[in-house]
Amino acid sequence: MEKAIKILAERQMVIDSVPKQELGANEVRLRMQYVGFCGSDLNTFLGRNPMVKMPVVPGHEVGAIIEEVGHDVPEGLKPGMVVTVNPYTNCGKCASCRNGRVNACQYNETLGVQRWGAMRETLVLPWEKVIPAGLLTPRTCALIEPMSVGFHAVSRAQVTDIDVVVVIGCGMVGMGAIVRSAQRGATVVAADIDDEKLKIASEMGASYTINTMTEDVHARLQEITSGFGPDVIIEAVGSPVTYQMAVNEVAFTGRVICIGYAKTEVSFQTKYFVQKELDIRGSRNAQPSDFRAVIHYLEKVRSDNSLIDRLISREVVPEEASDAMQQWTEQPGKVFRILVDFTN
């Protein structure tokens, strides 16, 4: 048996003992170091995640060390290596998998949602889901998965250096979209309700920032784009207001990329879909290439510990996880990531 964090029901998080998983021939056993809490974990804790199967061990943002490998695992994966994980499954048979977009598998089961996740001492996974993290520390590895979701959204948007890209929502996923858009040479506009997050967004590549609570969003975007509107808007909040903002503000023939899940129905002026001839695209999870791109970026900035530290709002041990989640519910807009430290 080993220690794990479990969510039993709404606002009920406990430390429990769970069976240690057996290791198969094609599998790798990981010793957890740091695991991040994300927005889906928060929604599970609040009883607002319709996809979760309770009770559940949460967690899919992983920084770990390989502890043991099965006898059919490739030589490139060895005990002692620092790794992260691809937390999604893919069936290989649905339309998405057939089209090579395994990140959007119709039958995907994400760690910590449809199946038990990584908030435990060790985790056994197929070797194909284990991603070597190069020079990164396990602590930094816990940031890879959420940033990769933002990187994937930029790929879905087909961002280039002539685009003005607005990212609505400067959480970890939004920060990933900001970084990747800036890497591609776009002019990036960060929009959020929190000035501290906007300040960090500037440090990570945003040329302009807009506080949507205190500024006239339409006027600012018209000013920035010389009246054309943004070429791309990436919605990374999941709110009816921000979904409507994206459609209303994007330029004619622009691209709207939807990452966030709105919890209620959203009403649109659908005439804009036609008049603007919009491309409205969903963006789900991330591809293996997105993980590699994030690792490459984080390796380049790894010497800037202050930037990485600012993306980590709090570190707790498993016994403090329930209190940390409760405090997150009280100030949801102030948190980037809460990391759970399994090193002791």
Short mmCIF file of C-alpha atoms in Angstrom, two decimals:
data_model
loop_
_atom_site.label_atom_id
_atom_site.label_comp_id
_atom_site.label_asym_id
_atom_site.label_seq_id
_atom_site.Cartn_x
_atom_site.Cartn_y
_atom_site.Cartn_z
CA MET A 1 0.00 0.00 0.00
CA GLU A 2 1.03 3.61 -0.52
CA LYS A 3 -0.19 7.10 0.31
CA ALA A 4 -2.50 8.96 -2.07
CA ILE A 5 -4.73 12.02 -2.12
CA LYS A 6 -8.38 11.24 -2.87
CA ILE A 7 -11.40 13.38 -3.63
CA LEU A 8 -14.37 11.44 -2.27
CA ALA A 9 -17.16 13.92 -2.97
CA GLU A 10 -17.77 17.67 -3.15
CA ARG A 11 -15.21 19.44 -0.92
CA GLN A 12 -14.11 16.13 0.60
CA MET A 13 -10.39 15.53 0.09
CA VAL A 14 -8.53 12.98 2.23
CA ILE A 15 -5.24 11.13 2.52
CA ASP A 16 -5.81 7.43 1.96
CA SER A 17 -3.88 4.21 1.37
CA VAL A 18 -4.16 2.69 -2.11
CA PRO A 19 -2.69 -0.55 -3.50
CA LYS A 20 0.70 -0.22 -5.14
CA GLN A 21 0.33 -0.91 -8.86
CA GLU A 22 1.98 -3.94 -10.41
CA LEU A 23 4.55 -3.32 -13.14
CA GLY A 24 4.00 -4.89 -16.56
CA ALA A 25 6.51 -5.74 -19.25
CA ASN A 26 5.88 -2.55 -21.27
CA GLU A 27 5.42 -0.24 -18.30
CA VAL A 28 7.40 2.21 -16.20
CA ARG A 29 7.04 2.89 -12.49
CA LEU A 30 7.45 6.56 -11.61
CA ARG A 31 8.28 7.95 -8.19
CA MET A 32 6.28 11.17 -7.86
CA GLN A 33 8.22 14.29 -6.92
CA TYR A 34 5.82 17.18 -7.67
CA VAL A 35 2.26 17.05 -9.00
CA GLY A 36 0.26 20.15 -9.89
CA PHE A 37 -3.36 20.93 -9.09
CA CYS A 38 -5.14 22.41 -12.12
CA GLY A 39 -8.53 23.95 -12.85
CA SER A 40 -10.12 20.59 -13.58
CA ASP A 41 -8.99 19.35 -10.16
CA LEU A 42 -10.52 22.45 -8.60
CA ASN A 43 -13.80 21.80 -10.41
CA THR A 44 -13.72 18.19 -9.24
CA PHE A 45 -13.19 19.38 -5.66
CA LEU A 46 -16.16 21.74 -6.04
CA GLY A 47 -18.38 19.05 -7.58
CA ARG A 48 -18.52 20.83 -10.94
CA ASN A 49 -16.66 18.38 -13.15
CA PRO A 50 -19.20 16.26 -15.08
CA MET A 51 -16.49 14.08 -16.62
CA VAL A 52 -15.00 12.80 -13.36
CA LYS A 53 -15.67 9.39 -11.85
CA MET A 54 -15.75 9.60 -8.05
CA PRO A 55 -13.94 8.78 -5.87
CA VAL A 56 -10.81 9.82 -7.71
CA VAL A 57 -7.11 10.31 -7.14
CA PRO A 58 -6.56 13.68 -8.89
CA GLY A 59 -3.53 15.00 -10.71
CA HIS A 60 -2.05 14.88 -14.20
CA GLU A 61 0.67 17.55 -14.14
CA VAL A 62 3.69 15.49 -13.23
CA GLY A 63 7.32 15.86 -12.31
CA ALA A 64 8.73 12.43 -11.47
CA ILE A 65 11.76 10.15 -11.48
CA ILE A 66 11.78 6.73 -13.10
CA GLU A 67 12.01 4.14 -10.34
CA GLU A 68 11.67 0.89 -12.28
CA VAL A 69 11.13 -0.28 -15.86
CA GLY A 70 9.57 -3.42 -17.30
CA HIS A 71 11.73 -5.79 -19.33
CA ASP A 72 10.27 -4.69 -22.69
CA VAL A 73 10.78 -0.95 -22.14
CA PRO A 74 13.22 0.74 -24.61
CA GLU A 75 16.73 1.42 -23.36
CA GLY A 76 16.19 5.17 -23.60
CA LEU A 77 14.13 5.10 -20.42
CA LYS A 78 16.26 4.29 -17.38
CA PRO A 79 15.83 4.42 -13.59
CA GLY A 80 16.83 7.80 -12.19
CA MET A 81 15.71 9.84 -15.22
CA VAL A 82 13.63 12.98 -14.65
CA VAL A 83 10.40 12.75 -16.63
CA THR A 84 6.92 14.10 -17.10
CA VAL A 85 3.94 12.24 -18.53
CA ASN A 86 1.40 12.50 -21.31
CA PRO A 87 -1.74 11.98 -19.19
CA TYR A 88 -4.20 11.22 -22.00
CA THR A 89 -5.21 7.89 -23.49
CA ASN A 90 -6.07 7.26 -27.12
CA CYS A 91 -8.03 4.33 -28.49
CA GLY A 92 -6.46 4.20 -31.94
CA LYS A 93 -9.84 3.50 -33.58
CA CYS A 94 -12.05 6.61 -33.36
CA ALA A 95 -12.25 9.35 -35.98
CA SER A 96 -9.75 11.56 -34.14
CA CYS A 97 -7.17 8.80 -33.82
CA ARG A 98 -7.72 7.73 -37.43
CA ASN A 99 -6.95 11.32 -38.46
CA GLY A 100 -3.77 11.41 -36.38
CA ARG A 101 -5.17 13.82 -33.77
CA VAL A 102 -4.86 11.48 -30.82
CA ASN A 103 -5.07 14.36 -28.34
CA ALA A 104 -8.78 14.63 -29.18
CA CYS A 105 -9.55 10.90 -28.91
CA GLN A 106 -13.29 10.39 -28.55
CA TYR A 107 -12.69 7.90 -25.74
CA ASN A 108 -9.82 9.69 -23.99
CA GLU A 109 -9.40 9.05 -20.29
CA THR A 110 -7.25 11.67 -18.59
CA LEU A 111 -5.31 10.92 -15.43
CA GLY A 112 -7.16 12.30 -12.43
CA VAL A 113 -10.48 12.60 -14.27
CA GLN A 114 -11.85 9.43 -15.88
CA ARG A 115 -9.14 7.33 -14.21
CA TRP A 116 -7.08 7.65 -11.06
CA GLY A 117 -4.31 10.19 -11.35
CA ALA A 118 -0.85 11.02 -10.11
CA MET A 119 -1.41 12.37 -6.56
CA ARG A 120 0.17 9.26 -5.09
CA GLU A 121 3.64 8.06 -4.17
CA THR A 122 4.20 6.02 -7.35
CA LEU A 123 2.45 5.64 -10.69
CA VAL A 124 2.70 2.91 -13.33
CA LEU A 125 2.16 3.89 -16.97
CA PRO A 126 2.85 2.46 -20.43
CA TRP A 127 6.32 3.54 -21.48
CA GLU A 128 4.89 5.45 -24.46
CA LYS A 129 3.29 7.97 -22.05
CA VAL A 130 6.57 8.77 -20.27
CA ILE A 131 8.42 11.84 -21.59
CA PRO A 132 12.07 12.47 -20.69
CA ALA A 133 12.52 16.03 -19.45
CA GLY A 134 16.12 16.68 -20.35
CA LEU A 135 17.80 19.16 -18.01
CA LEU A 136 14.65 20.18 -16.14
CA THR A 137 14.03 19.58 -12.46
CA PRO A 138 11.00 17.56 -11.37
CA ARG A 139 9.53 20.73 -9.87
CA THR A 140 9.63 22.52 -13.24
CA CYS A 141 8.30 19.40 -14.98
CA ALA A 142 4.97 19.86 -13.19
CA LEU A 143 4.43 22.97 -15.34
CA ILE A 144 4.92 21.22 -18.69
CA GLU A 145 1.46 19.74 -19.29
CA PRO A 146 -0.61 22.92 -18.72
CA MET A 147 1.75 24.99 -20.84
CA SER A 148 1.60 22.38 -23.59
CA VAL A 149 -2.18 22.89 -23.81
CA GLY A 150 -1.53 26.57 -24.57
CA PHE A 151 1.17 25.65 -27.10
CA HIS A 152 -1.30 23.35 -28.86
CA ALA A 153 -3.89 26.12 -29.09
CA VAL A 154 -1.36 28.27 -30.94
CA SER A 155 -0.79 25.45 -33.40
CA ARG A 156 -4.54 25.15 -33.91
CA ALA A 157 -4.61 28.90 -34.63
CA GLN A 158 -1.81 28.62 -37.19
CA VAL A 159 -0.21 31.73 -35.72
CA THR A 160 2.43 33.51 -37.79
CA ASP A 161 4.59 36.60 -37.39
CA ILE A 162 2.06 38.89 -39.10
CA ASP A 163 -0.72 38.09 -36.63
CA VAL A 164 -2.04 40.05 -33.67
CA VAL A 165 -3.00 37.40 -31.11
CA VAL A 166 -5.16 38.09 -28.08
CA VAL A 167 -5.01 35.55 -25.24
CA ILE A 168 -7.98 35.89 -22.88
CA GLY A 169 -7.06 34.40 -19.52
CA CYS A 170 -3.52 34.44 -18.14
CA GLY A 171 -3.49 31.25 -16.13
CA MET A 172 -0.92 28.55 -16.87
CA VAL A 173 -2.62 27.49 -20.11
CA GLY A 174 -2.93 31.09 -21.25
CA MET A 175 0.71 31.71 -20.40
CA GLY A 176 1.64 28.80 -22.63
CA ALA A 177 -0.32 30.39 -25.48
CA ILE A 178 1.40 33.74 -24.87
CA VAL A 179 4.87 32.18 -24.91
CA ARG A 180 4.26 30.16 -28.06
CA SER A 181 2.64 33.05 -29.95
CA ALA A 182 5.58 35.30 -29.08
CA GLN A 183 8.01 32.59 -30.19
CA ARG A 184 6.29 32.57 -33.57
CA GLY A 185 6.81 36.31 -33.91
CA ALA A 186 3.21 37.42 -33.39
CA THR A 187 2.19 40.61 -31.61
CA VAL A 188 0.62 39.30 -28.41
CA VAL A 189 -2.07 40.97 -26.32
CA ALA A 190 -2.76 39.48 -22.87
CA ALA A 191 -6.20 40.03 -21.33
CA ASP A 192 -7.11 39.21 -17.74
CA ILE A 193 -8.77 40.68 -14.66
CA ASP A 194 -5.65 40.49 -12.48
CA ASP A 195 -2.85 43.06 -12.86
CA GLU A 196 -0.21 40.76 -11.34
CA LYS A 197 -0.92 38.08 -13.93
CA LEU A 198 -0.78 40.71 -16.66
CA LYS A 199 2.61 41.84 -15.43
CA ILE A 200 3.95 38.29 -15.67
CA ALA A 201 2.36 37.95 -19.11
CA SER A 202 4.44 40.94 -20.25
CA GLU A 203 7.59 39.23 -19.00
CA MET A 204 6.67 36.10 -20.95
CA GLY A 205 6.19 37.82 -24.29
CA ALA A 206 3.00 39.91 -24.37
CA SER A 207 3.51 43.27 -26.08
CA TYR A 208 0.27 44.70 -24.69
CA THR A 209 -1.95 43.97 -21.71
CA ILE A 210 -5.61 44.72 -21.04
CA ASN A 211 -7.37 44.51 -17.70
CA THR A 212 -10.86 43.54 -18.84
CA MET A 213 -12.40 44.77 -15.59
CA THR A 214 -11.03 48.30 -15.72
CA GLU A 215 -10.38 49.05 -19.41
CA ASP A 216 -12.53 49.36 -22.52
CA VAL A 217 -11.55 46.16 -24.31
CA HIS A 218 -13.02 47.12 -27.68
CA ALA A 219 -11.39 50.55 -27.73
CA ARG A 220 -7.98 49.17 -26.74
CA LEU A 221 -8.06 46.43 -29.36
CA GLN A 222 -9.12 48.84 -32.06
CA GLU A 223 -6.24 51.10 -31.07
CA ILE A 224 -3.68 48.28 -31.03
CA THR A 225 -4.81 46.87 -34.40
CA SER A 226 -5.41 50.17 -36.20
CA GLY A 227 -9.11 49.42 -36.38
CA PHE A 228 -8.86 45.94 -37.93
CA GLY A 229 -9.32 43.81 -34.84
CA PRO A 230 -7.09 40.89 -33.77
CA ASP A 231 -6.30 38.14 -36.27
CA VAL A 232 -6.51 35.48 -33.57
CA ILE A 233 -8.25 35.31 -30.21
CA ILE A 234 -7.51 32.39 -27.89
CA GLU A 235 -10.17 31.90 -25.21
CA ALA A 236 -8.55 30.31 -22.15
CA VAL A 237 -11.11 31.12 -19.46
CA GLY A 238 -14.30 29.19 -20.16
CA SER A 239 -16.83 31.94 -19.46
CA PRO A 240 -19.84 33.00 -21.55
CA VAL A 241 -18.60 36.60 -21.36
CA THR A 242 -15.16 35.79 -22.74
CA TYR A 243 -16.53 33.49 -25.44
CA GLN A 244 -18.77 36.32 -26.62
CA MET A 245 -15.88 38.77 -26.38
CA ALA A 246 -13.77 36.57 -28.64
CA VAL A 247 -16.38 36.39 -31.39
CA ASN A 248 -17.27 40.07 -31.13
CA GLU A 249 -13.72 41.40 -31.14
CA VAL A 250 -11.88 39.15 -33.60
CA ALA A 251 -11.18 40.62 -37.03
CA PHE A 252 -13.14 39.78 -40.14
CA THR A 253 -11.80 36.40 -41.41
CA GLY A 254 -10.14 35.91 -38.03
CA ARG A 255 -9.62 32.72 -36.01
CA VAL A 256 -11.18 32.04 -32.61
CA ILE A 257 -9.62 29.20 -30.64
CA CYS A 258 -11.62 27.77 -27.75
CA ILE A 259 -9.78 26.04 -24.89
CA GLY A 260 -11.94 26.80 -21.86
CA TYR A 261 -15.06 24.83 -20.98
CA ALA A 262 -17.99 27.15 -20.27
CA LYS A 263 -20.14 25.76 -17.46
CA THR A 264 -23.36 27.16 -18.93
CA GLU A 265 -24.78 27.67 -22.41
CA VAL A 266 -23.37 30.58 -24.40
CA SER A 267 -25.49 32.83 -26.64
CA PHE A 268 -23.89 34.35 -29.76
CA GLN A 269 -24.77 36.83 -32.47
CA THR A 270 -24.34 34.13 -35.09
CA LYS A 271 -24.41 36.70 -37.88
CA TYR A 272 -20.76 37.35 -37.00
CA PHE A 273 -19.90 33.75 -37.85
CA VAL A 274 -21.05 34.38 -41.42
CA GLN A 275 -20.33 38.09 -41.89
CA LYS A 276 -16.78 37.73 -40.64
CA GLU A 277 -16.33 34.29 -42.21
CA LEU A 278 -14.76 33.15 -38.98
CA ASP A 279 -12.75 30.05 -38.25
CA ILE A 280 -13.94 28.88 -34.82
CA ARG A 281 -11.83 25.97 -33.62
CA GLY A 282 -11.71 23.88 -30.50
CA SER A 283 -8.36 23.02 -28.94
CA ARG A 284 -8.12 20.00 -26.67
CA ASN A 285 -5.19 18.70 -24.65
CA ALA A 286 -1.83 18.58 -26.49
CA GLN A 287 0.19 16.57 -28.97
CA PRO A 288 3.55 14.96 -28.13
CA SER A 289 5.25 17.66 -30.22
CA ASP A 290 3.71 20.31 -27.94
CA PHE A 291 5.26 18.63 -24.89
CA ARG A 292 8.65 18.61 -26.59
CA ALA A 293 8.32 22.28 -27.51
CA VAL A 294 7.50 23.26 -23.92
CA ILE A 295 10.44 21.27 -22.58
CA HIS A 296 12.71 23.03 -25.09
CA TYR A 297 11.38 26.43 -23.95
CA LEU A 298 11.72 25.66 -20.24
CA GLU A 299 15.27 24.42 -20.74
CA LYS A 300 16.17 27.76 -22.34
CA VAL A 301 14.74 29.77 -19.42
CA ARG A 302 15.66 27.37 -16.61
CA SER A 303 18.36 29.70 -15.31
CA ASP A 304 15.67 32.31 -14.60
CA ASN A 305 14.45 30.76 -11.36
CA SER A 306 12.45 33.85 -10.44
CA LEU A 307 10.20 33.45 -13.49
CA ILE A 308 9.53 29.77 -12.75
CA ASP A 309 8.90 30.60 -9.09
CA ARG A 310 6.29 33.20 -10.03
CA LEU A 311 4.32 30.57 -11.92
CA ILE A 312 4.11 28.44 -8.77
CA SER A 313 1.69 30.00 -6.33
CA ARG A 314 2.19 27.55 -3.49
CA GLU A 315 3.88 24.28 -2.58
CA VAL A 316 2.27 21.93 -0.06
CA VAL A 317 2.75 18.43 1.28
CA PRO A 318 -0.10 15.95 0.76
CA GLU A 319 -1.51 16.55 4.24
CA GLU A 320 -1.97 20.25 3.38
CA ALA A 321 -3.63 19.66 0.00
CA SER A 322 -7.24 19.92 1.21
CA ASP A 323 -6.64 23.26 2.92
CA ALA A 324 -4.82 24.55 -0.16
CA MET A 325 -7.75 23.65 -2.41
CA GLN A 326 -10.19 25.32 -0.04
CA GLN A 327 -8.12 28.51 -0.10
CA TRP A 328 -8.00 28.32 -3.91
CA THR A 329 -11.80 28.37 -4.02
CA GLU A 330 -11.74 31.63 -2.04
CA GLN A 331 -9.32 33.38 -4.45
CA PRO A 332 -9.52 31.50 -7.75
CA GLY A 333 -8.12 34.34 -9.86
CA LYS A 334 -4.91 34.63 -7.85
CA VAL A 335 -3.54 31.13 -8.38
CA PHE A 336 -1.31 29.88 -11.19
CA ARG A 337 -0.36 26.47 -9.85
CA ILE A 338 -0.37 24.69 -6.52
CA LEU A 339 2.24 21.95 -6.43
CA VAL A 340 2.06 18.96 -4.10
CA ASP A 341 5.49 17.89 -2.90
CA PHE A 342 5.83 14.10 -2.66
CA THR A 343 9.60 14.12 -2.10
CA ASN A 344 9.47 13.43 1.64
#
